Coordinates of C-alpha atoms and ligand atoms in Angstrom, one line a residue:
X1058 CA 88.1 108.0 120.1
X1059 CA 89.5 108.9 123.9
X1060 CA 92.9 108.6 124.6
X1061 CA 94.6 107.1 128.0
X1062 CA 94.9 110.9 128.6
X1063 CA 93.2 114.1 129.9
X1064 CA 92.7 116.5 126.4
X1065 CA 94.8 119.5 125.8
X1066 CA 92.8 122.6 127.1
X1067 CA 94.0 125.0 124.3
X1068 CA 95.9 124.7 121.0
X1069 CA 98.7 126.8 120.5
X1070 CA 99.7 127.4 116.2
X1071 CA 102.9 128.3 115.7
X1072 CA 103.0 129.5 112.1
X1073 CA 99.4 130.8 111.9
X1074 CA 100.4 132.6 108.9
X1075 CA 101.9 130.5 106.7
X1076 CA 100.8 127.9 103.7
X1077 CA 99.7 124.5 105.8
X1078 CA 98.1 126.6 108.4
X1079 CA 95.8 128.2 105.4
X1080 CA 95.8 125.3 102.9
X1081 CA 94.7 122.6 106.2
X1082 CA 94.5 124.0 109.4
X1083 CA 92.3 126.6 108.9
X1084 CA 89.2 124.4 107.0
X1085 CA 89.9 121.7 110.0
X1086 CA 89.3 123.9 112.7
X1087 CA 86.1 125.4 111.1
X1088 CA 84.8 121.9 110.7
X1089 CA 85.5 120.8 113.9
X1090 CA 83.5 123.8 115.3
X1091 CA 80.7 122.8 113.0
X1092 CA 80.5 119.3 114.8
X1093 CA 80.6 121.5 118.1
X1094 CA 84.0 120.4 119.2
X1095 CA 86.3 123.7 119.4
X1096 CA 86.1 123.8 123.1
X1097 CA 89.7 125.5 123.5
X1098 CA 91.3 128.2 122.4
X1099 CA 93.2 128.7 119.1
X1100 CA 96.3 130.8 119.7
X1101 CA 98.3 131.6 116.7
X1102 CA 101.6 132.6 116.1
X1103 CA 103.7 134.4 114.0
X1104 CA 105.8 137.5 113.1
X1105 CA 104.1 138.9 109.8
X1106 CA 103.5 142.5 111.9
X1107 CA 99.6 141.7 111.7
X1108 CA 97.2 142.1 113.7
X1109 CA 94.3 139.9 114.9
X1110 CA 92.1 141.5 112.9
X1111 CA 94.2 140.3 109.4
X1112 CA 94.5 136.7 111.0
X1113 CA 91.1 137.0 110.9
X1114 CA 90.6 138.2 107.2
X1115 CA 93.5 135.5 106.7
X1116 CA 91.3 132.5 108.3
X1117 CA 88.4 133.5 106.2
X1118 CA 90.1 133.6 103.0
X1119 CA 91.4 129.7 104.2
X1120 CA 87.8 128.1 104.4
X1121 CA 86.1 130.4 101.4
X1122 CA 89.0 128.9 99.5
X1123 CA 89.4 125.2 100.9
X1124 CA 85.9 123.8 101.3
X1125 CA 83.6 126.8 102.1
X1126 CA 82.5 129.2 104.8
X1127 CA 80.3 128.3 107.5
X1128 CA 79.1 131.5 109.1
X1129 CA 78.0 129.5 111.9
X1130 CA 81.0 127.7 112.7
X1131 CA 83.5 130.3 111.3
X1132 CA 81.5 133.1 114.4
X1133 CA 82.7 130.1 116.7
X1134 CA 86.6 129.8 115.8
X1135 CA 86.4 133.5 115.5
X1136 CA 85.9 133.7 119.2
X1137 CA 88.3 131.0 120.3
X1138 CA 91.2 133.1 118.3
X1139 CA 93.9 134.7 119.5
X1140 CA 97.1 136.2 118.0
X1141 CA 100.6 136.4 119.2
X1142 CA 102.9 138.5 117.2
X1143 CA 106.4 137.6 117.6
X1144 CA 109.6 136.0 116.4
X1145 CA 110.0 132.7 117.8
X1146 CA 113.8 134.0 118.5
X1147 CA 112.2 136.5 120.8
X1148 CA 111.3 135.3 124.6
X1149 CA 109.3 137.9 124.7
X1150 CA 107.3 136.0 122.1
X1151 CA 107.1 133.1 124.8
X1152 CA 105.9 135.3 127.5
X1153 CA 103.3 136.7 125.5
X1154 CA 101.9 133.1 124.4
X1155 CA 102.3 131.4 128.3
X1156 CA 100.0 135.1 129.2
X1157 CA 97.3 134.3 126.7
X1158 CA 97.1 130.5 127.3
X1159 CA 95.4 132.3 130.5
X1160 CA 93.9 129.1 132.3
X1161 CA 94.8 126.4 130.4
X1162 CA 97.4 123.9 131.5
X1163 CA 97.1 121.2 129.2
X1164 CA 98.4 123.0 125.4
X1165 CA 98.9 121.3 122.3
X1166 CA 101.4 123.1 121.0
X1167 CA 101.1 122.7 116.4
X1168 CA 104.6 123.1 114.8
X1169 CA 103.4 124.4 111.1
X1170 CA 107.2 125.7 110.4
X1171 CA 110.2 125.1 108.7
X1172 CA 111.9 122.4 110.7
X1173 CA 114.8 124.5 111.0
X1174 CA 113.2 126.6 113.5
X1175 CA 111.5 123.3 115.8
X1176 CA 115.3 123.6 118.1
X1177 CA 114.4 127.1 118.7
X1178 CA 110.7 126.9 119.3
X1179 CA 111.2 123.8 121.6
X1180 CA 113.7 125.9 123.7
X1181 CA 111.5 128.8 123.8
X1182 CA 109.0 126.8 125.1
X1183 CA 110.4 125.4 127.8
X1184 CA 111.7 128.5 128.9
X1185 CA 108.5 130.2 129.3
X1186 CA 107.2 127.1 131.1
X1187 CA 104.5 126.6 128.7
X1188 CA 105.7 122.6 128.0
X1189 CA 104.5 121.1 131.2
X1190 CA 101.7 118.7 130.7
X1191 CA 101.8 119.8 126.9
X1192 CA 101.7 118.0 123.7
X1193 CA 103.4 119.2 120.4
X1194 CA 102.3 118.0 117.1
X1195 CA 105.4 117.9 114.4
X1196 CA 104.7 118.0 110.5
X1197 CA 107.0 116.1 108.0
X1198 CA 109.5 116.1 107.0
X1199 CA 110.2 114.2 109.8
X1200 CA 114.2 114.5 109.4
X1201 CA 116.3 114.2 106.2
X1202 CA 117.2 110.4 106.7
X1203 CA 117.9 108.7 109.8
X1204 CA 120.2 110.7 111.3
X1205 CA 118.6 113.7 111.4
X1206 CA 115.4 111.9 112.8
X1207 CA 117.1 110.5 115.6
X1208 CA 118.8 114.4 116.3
X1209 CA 115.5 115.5 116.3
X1210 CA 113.9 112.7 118.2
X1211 CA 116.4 113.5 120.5
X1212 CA 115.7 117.2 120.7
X1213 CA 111.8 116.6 121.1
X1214 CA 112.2 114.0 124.2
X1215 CA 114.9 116.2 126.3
X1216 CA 111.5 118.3 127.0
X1217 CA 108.7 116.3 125.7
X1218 CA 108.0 112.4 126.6
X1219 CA 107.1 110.2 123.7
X1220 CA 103.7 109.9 124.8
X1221 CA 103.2 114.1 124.2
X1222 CA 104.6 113.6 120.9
X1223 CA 102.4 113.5 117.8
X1224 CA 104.5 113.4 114.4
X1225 CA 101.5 114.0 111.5
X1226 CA 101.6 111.8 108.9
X1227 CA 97.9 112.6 107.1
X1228 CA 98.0 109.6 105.2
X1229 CA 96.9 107.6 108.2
X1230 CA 93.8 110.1 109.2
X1231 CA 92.4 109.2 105.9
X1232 CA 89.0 107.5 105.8
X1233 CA 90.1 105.0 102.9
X1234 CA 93.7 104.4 104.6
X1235 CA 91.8 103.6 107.5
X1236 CA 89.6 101.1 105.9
X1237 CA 92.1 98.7 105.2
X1238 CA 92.8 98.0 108.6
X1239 CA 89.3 98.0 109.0
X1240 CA 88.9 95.4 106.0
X1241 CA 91.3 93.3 106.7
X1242 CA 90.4 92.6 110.4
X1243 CA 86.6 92.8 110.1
X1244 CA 86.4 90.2 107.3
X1245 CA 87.5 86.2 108.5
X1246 CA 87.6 85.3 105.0
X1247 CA 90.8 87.2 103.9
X1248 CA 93.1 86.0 107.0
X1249 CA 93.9 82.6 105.7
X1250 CA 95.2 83.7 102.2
X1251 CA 96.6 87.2 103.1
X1252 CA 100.3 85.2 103.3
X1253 CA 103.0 84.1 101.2
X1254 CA 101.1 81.0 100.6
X1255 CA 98.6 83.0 98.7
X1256 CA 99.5 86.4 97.7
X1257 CA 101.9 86.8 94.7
X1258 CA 102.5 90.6 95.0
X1259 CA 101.6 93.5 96.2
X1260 CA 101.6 96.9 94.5
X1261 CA 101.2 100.6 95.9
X1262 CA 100.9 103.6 93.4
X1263 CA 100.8 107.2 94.2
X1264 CA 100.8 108.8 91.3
X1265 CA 100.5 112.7 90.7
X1266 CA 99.5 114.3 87.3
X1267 CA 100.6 117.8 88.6
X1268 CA 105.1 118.6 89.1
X1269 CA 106.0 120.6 91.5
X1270 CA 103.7 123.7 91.6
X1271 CA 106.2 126.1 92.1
X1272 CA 107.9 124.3 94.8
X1273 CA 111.0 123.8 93.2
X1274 CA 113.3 125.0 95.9
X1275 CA 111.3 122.8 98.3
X1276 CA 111.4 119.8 96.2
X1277 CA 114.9 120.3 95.5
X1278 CA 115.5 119.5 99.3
X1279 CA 113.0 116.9 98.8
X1280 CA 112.9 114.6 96.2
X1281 CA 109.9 111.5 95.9
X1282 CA 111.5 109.5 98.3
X1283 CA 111.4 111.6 101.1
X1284 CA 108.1 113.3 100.4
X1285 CA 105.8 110.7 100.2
X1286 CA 107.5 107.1 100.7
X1287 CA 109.7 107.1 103.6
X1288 CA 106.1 108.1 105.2
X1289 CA 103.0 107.7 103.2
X1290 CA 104.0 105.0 101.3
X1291 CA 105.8 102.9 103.6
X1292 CA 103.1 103.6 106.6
X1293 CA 100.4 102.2 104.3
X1294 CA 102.9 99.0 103.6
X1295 CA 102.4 98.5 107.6
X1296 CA 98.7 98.5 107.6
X1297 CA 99.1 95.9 104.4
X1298 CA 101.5 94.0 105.8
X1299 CA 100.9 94.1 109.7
X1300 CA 100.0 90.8 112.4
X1301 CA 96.2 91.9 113.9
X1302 CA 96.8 94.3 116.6
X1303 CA 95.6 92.8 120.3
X1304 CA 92.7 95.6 120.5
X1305 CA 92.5 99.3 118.6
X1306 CA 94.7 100.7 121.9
X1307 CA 97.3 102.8 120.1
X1308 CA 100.4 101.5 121.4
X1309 CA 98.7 97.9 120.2
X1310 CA 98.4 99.2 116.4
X1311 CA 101.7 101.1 116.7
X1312 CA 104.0 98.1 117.9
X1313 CA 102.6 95.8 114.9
X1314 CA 103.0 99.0 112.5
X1315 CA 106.9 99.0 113.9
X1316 CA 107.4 95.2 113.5
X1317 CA 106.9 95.4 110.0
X1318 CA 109.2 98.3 109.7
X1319 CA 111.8 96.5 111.6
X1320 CA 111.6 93.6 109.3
X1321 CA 111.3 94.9 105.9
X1322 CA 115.0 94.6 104.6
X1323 CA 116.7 98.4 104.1
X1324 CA 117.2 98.9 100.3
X1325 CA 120.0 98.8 98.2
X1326 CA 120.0 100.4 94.2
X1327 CA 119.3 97.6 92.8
X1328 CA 115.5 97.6 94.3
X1329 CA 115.1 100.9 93.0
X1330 CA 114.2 102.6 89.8
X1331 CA 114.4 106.4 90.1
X1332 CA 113.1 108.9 87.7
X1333 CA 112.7 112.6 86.8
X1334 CA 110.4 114.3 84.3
X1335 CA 111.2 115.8 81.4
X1336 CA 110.8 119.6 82.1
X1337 CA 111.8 119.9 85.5
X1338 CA 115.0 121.1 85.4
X1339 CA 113.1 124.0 83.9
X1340 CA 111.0 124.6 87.0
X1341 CA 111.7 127.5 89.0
X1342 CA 114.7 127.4 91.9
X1343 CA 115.8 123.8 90.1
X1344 CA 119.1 123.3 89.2
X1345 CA 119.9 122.7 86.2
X1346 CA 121.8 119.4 86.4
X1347 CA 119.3 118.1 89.5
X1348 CA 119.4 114.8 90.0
X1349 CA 116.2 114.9 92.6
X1350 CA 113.9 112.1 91.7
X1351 CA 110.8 113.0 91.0
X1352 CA 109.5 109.2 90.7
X1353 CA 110.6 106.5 92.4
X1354 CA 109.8 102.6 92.0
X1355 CA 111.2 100.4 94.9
X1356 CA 110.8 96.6 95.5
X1357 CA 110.6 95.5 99.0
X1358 CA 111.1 92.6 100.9
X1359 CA 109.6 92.2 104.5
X1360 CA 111.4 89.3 106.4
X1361 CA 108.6 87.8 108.5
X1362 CA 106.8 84.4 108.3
X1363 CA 104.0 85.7 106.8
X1364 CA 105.5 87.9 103.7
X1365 CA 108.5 85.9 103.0
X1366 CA 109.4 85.9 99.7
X1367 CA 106.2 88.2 98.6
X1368 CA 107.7 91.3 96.9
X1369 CA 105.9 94.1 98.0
X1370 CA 106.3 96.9 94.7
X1371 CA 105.9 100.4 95.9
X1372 CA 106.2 103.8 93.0
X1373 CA 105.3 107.3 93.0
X1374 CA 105.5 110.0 90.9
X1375 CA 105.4 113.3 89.5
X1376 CA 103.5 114.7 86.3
X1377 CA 102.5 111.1 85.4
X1378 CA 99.5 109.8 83.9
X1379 CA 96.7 110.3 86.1
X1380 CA 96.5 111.7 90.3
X1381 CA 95.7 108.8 92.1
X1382 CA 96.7 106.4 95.1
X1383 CA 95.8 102.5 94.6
X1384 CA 96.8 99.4 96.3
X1385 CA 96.4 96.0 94.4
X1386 CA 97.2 92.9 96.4
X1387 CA 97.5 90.4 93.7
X1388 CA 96.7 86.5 94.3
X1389 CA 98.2 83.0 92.7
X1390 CA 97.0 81.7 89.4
X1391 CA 95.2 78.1 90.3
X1392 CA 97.4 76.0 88.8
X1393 CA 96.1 75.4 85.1
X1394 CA 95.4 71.9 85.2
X1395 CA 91.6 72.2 84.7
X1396 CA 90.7 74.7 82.3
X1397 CA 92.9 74.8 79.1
X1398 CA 92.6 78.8 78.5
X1399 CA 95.7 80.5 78.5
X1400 CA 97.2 82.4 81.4
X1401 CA 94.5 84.9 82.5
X1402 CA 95.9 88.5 82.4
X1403 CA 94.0 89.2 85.6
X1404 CA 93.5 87.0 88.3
X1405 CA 92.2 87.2 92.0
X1406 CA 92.9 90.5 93.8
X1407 CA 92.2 92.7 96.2
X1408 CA 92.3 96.7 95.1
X1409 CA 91.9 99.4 97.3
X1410 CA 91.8 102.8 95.5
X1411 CA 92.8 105.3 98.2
X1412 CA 92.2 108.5 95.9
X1413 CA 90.4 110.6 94.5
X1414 CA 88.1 108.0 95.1
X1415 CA 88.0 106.0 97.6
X1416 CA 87.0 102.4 96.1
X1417 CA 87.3 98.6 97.4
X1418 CA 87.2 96.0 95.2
X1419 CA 87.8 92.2 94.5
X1420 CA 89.0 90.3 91.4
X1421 CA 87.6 87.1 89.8
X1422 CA 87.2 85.1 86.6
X1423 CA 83.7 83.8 86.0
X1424 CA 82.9 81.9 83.2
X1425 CA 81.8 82.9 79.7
X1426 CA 78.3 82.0 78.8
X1427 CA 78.8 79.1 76.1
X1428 CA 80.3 75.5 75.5
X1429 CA 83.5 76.3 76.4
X1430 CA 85.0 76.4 79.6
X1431 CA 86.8 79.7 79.6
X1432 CA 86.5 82.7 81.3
X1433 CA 86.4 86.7 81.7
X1434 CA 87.9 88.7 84.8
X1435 CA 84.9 90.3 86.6
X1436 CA 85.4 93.2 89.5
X1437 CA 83.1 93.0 92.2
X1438 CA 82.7 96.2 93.7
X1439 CA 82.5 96.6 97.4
X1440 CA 82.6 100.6 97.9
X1441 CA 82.8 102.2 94.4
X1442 CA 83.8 105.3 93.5
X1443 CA 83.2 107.3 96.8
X1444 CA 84.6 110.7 96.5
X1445 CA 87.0 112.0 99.2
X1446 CA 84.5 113.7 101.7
X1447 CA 81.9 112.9 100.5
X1448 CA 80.3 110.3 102.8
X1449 CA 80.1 112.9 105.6
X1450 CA 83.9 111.8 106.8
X1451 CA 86.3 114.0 108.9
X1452 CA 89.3 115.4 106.3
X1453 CA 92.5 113.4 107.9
X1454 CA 93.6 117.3 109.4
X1455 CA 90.4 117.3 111.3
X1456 CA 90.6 113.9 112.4
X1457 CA 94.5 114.1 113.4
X1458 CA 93.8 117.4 115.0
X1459 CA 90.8 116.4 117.1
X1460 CA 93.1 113.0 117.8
X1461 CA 96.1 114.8 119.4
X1462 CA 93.8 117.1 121.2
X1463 CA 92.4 114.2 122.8
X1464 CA 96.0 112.5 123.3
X1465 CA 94.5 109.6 121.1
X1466 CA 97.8 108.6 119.5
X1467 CA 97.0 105.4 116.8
X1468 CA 97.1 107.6 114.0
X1469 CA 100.6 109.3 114.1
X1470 CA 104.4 107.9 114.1
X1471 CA 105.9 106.8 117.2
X1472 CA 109.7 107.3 117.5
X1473 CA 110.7 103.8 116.5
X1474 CA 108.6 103.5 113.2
X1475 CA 110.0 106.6 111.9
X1476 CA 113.7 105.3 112.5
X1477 CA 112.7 102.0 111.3
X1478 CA 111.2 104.0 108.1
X1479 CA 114.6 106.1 107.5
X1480 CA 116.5 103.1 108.1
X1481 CA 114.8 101.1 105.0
X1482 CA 115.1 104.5 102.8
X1483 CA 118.2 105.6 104.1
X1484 CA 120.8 103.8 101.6
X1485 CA 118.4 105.3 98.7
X1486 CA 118.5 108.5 99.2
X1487 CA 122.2 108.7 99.3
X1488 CA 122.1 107.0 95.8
X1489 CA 124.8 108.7 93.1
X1490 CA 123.2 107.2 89.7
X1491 CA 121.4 109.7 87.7
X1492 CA 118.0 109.2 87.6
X1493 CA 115.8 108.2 84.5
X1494 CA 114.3 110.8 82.1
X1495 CA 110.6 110.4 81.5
X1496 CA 107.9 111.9 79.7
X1497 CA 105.1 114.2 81.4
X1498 CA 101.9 112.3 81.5
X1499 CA 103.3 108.9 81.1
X1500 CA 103.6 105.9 83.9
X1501 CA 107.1 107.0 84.3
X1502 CA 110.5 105.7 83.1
X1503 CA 110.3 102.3 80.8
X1504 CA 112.8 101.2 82.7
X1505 CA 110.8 100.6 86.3
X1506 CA 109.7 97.8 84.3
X1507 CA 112.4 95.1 84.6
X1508 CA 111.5 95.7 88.5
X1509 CA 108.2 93.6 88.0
X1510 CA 109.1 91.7 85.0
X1511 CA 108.7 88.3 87.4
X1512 CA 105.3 89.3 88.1
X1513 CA 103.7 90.2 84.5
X1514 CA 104.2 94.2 85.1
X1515 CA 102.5 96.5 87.0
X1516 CA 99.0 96.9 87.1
X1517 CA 98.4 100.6 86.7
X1518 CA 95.3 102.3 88.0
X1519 CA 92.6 103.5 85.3
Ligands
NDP490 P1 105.5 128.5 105.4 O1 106.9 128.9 105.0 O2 104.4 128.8 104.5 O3 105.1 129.0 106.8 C1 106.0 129.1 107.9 C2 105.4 129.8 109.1 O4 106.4 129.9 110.1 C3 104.9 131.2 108.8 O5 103.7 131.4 109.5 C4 106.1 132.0 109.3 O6 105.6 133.3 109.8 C5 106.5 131.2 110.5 N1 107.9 131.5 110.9 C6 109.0 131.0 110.3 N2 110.1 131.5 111.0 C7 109.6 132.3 112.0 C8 110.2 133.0 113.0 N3 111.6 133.1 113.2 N4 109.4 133.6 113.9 C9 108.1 133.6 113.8 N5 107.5 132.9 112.8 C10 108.2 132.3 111.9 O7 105.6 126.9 105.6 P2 104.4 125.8 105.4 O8 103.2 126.3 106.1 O9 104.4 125.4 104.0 O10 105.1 124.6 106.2 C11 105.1 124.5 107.6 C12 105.5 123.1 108.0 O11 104.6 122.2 107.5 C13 106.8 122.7 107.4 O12 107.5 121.8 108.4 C14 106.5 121.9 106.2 O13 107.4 120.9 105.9 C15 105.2 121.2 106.7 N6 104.3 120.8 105.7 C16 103.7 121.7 104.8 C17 102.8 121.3 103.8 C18 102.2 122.3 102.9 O14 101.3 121.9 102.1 N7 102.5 123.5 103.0 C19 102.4 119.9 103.7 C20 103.0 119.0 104.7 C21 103.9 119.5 105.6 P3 105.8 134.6 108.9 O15 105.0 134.3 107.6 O16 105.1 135.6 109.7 O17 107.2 134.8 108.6

């Protein structure tokens, strides 16, 4: 898609050599030079005392591992590569990256650091005059809770205007997250009952067989709230939850997205069950007595004319049963005047299974061959069992990353959301009970139960 603005002439990667840059960045640039769209230099940067010719060796480790080697497209990122060496302390760093951006005026500047160092790189930047009609493109964690986003919202728009600004969240470059804007707007028949009058609940599950992979120290910082629902989850609860947008024009998307923020009520305890698996005080770099959730299961309530009163559930997890994302808007039971079954286990929904497969599907009772008048729940299956990539889709990285080249903003988190976003978490993460134990490979502590017990449980992915 174009954006309102002219694309960024060259793509400047600070931290070239580190994890996201290998495990991401790397495998998006290849396949964006195998659609034919790395027109701009790559300039990486880092201080590992390498050369060019181990960024190299580096880059092609990156796609062998994640996804495969082109030789084709890898000959053509290969040319388009350039080193820096330098610490981002050093100006001289600076000087060296504003000499090799040679002609370009228009950089996208990637952060892939530790957010402790965006201050200094921003600073840097400035100072070397390479921020002028430039872009930067921010990885989570966006802040630590609201304070700390607006500090560094702060910091970024002292040099940067909000329009240059592209905060990742990956979640919304993925094909399946996409589709449900696309499903709910493209279909008429779904407007007039996705409301209050309709709808019972809502449930979003991200659930991850795997803990912490030797991330302790990270997580420990962390915690499930932070890493995946302040953004994923809650920016998927905007696409759910969100008025039609006037057009696809990114500030139209955004504003709805920011509405629903703004009027989902901030949590308190009591919406929140918060658990930690059994074992991962034994991880490496965890305390011993950590109290970082590891799963989290929150009730929300959005405040609007369409949602009142429909709780939307949101969990996620660590070493539970199965790695998977789902979303299952659940309808109202027809009242059961007609039919004298009893209360049907499943009724009318809408699931969309977001991954490992990506899967849409729709809930219904038909009715039993015989005399009697009852009935079985019957899926109808829209797009089934799809897996990730395979239907020829940009991975979200290569999507965002061609997006913010092209200034093409719809897909990342404006300034407001991400307040709004901390501002609903905030009061959680601050939370002083202990969380739940739970077993590895289960659906998490018992206890997130008694948060759905008014809508018959929760209806777990399979
Ligand atoms: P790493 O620690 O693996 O990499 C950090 C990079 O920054 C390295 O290239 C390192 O260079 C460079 N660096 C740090 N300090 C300096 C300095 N003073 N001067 C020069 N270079 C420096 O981090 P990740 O790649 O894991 O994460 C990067 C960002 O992406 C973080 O904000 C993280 O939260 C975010 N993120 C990461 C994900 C992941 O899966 N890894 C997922 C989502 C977000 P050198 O090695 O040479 O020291």
């Amino acid at each position: 898609m174009n954006g309102p603005h002219p694309p960024s002439d060259a793509l400047v990667l600070f931290g070239v050599t580190g994890d996201l840059a290998y495990k991401k960045i790397f495998p998006a640039l290849q396949a964006t030079a195998r659609r034919g769209n790395l027109n701009f230099p790559v300039i990486g940067v880092a201080r590992s005392g390498w050369n060019r010719d181990q960024l190299l060796e580096r880059a092609k480790a990156s796609v062998t591992e994640h996804g495969g080697l082109d030789p084709a497209a890898f000959a053509r990122l290969e040319s388009q590569l350039r080193y820096v060496e330098g610490d981002y302390r050093d100006p001289e760093t600076f000087r060296r990256v504003r000499a090799e951006l040679q002609q370009a005026t228009r950089p996208t500047h990637y952060f892939a650091i530790p957010p402790s160092m965006f201050p200094t790189v921003v600073e840097q930047l400035a100072g070397a005059g390479c921020c002028d009609d430039a872009r930067v493109v921010v990885e989570k964690p966006f802040g630590r809770s609201l304070e700390s986003a607006r500090a560094l919202n702060q910091l970024l728009l002292k040099t940067f205007p909000e329009r240059s600004i592209f905060r990742i969240d990956h979640y919304l470059g993925k094909e399946a997250v996409q589709n449900i804007l696309y499903f709910r707007f493209a279909n008429a028949f779904l407007d007039p009952i996705w409301n209050r009058r309709y709808v019972e609940n809502v449930q979003i599950t991200m659930a991850e067989e795997f803990g912490v992979s030797g991330r302790g120290k990270l997580y420990e910082e962390t915690g499930v709230i932070r890493d995946v629902i302040q953004n994923h989850l809650l920016q998927i609860v905007t696409y759910l939850a969100m008025e039609a947008p006037s057009s696809m024009y990114p500030e139209a998307v955004r504003d709805e997205q920011a509405t629903v923020l703004r009027t989902i009520r901030p949590l308190n305890t009591e919406q929140l069950i918060s658990g930690q698996y059994r074992g991962y005080r034994d991880e490496p770099d965890v305390a011993k007595d950590s109290k970082v959730p590891t799963y989290a299961a929150i009730r929300l309530h959005i405040d609007s004319w369409r949602w009142e009163g429909v709780p939307f559930y949101v969990r996620a997890g660590k070493r539970l049963k199965m790695t998977c994302a789902e979303v299952r808007v659940e309808f109202k039971t027809p009242p059961p005047v007609v039919f004298k079954e009893p209360a049907p286990a499943a009724g009318n929904y809408v699931r969309f299974r977001l991954s490992p497969q990506v899967a849409i599907a729709l809930g219904a009772r038909v009715k039993r061959p015989g005399e009697e008048m009852v009935g079985d729940p019957l899926e109808l299956s829209l797009v089934e069992g799809l897996e990730q990539g395979k239907g020829g889709e940009m991975d979200a990285y290569e999507r965002l990353l061609g997006d913010a080249m092209e200034g093409d903003a719809t897909l990342f988190a404006r300034q407001d959301a991400v307040e709004a976003a901390w501002a609903i978490v905030d009061p959680l993460i601050r939370d002083p009970h202990p969380p739940y134990e739970y077993e590895p490979g289960t659906w998490g502590p018992r206890e997130a139960d008694r948060l759905v017990a008014g809508v018959g449980g929760w209806n777990t992915p399979e």
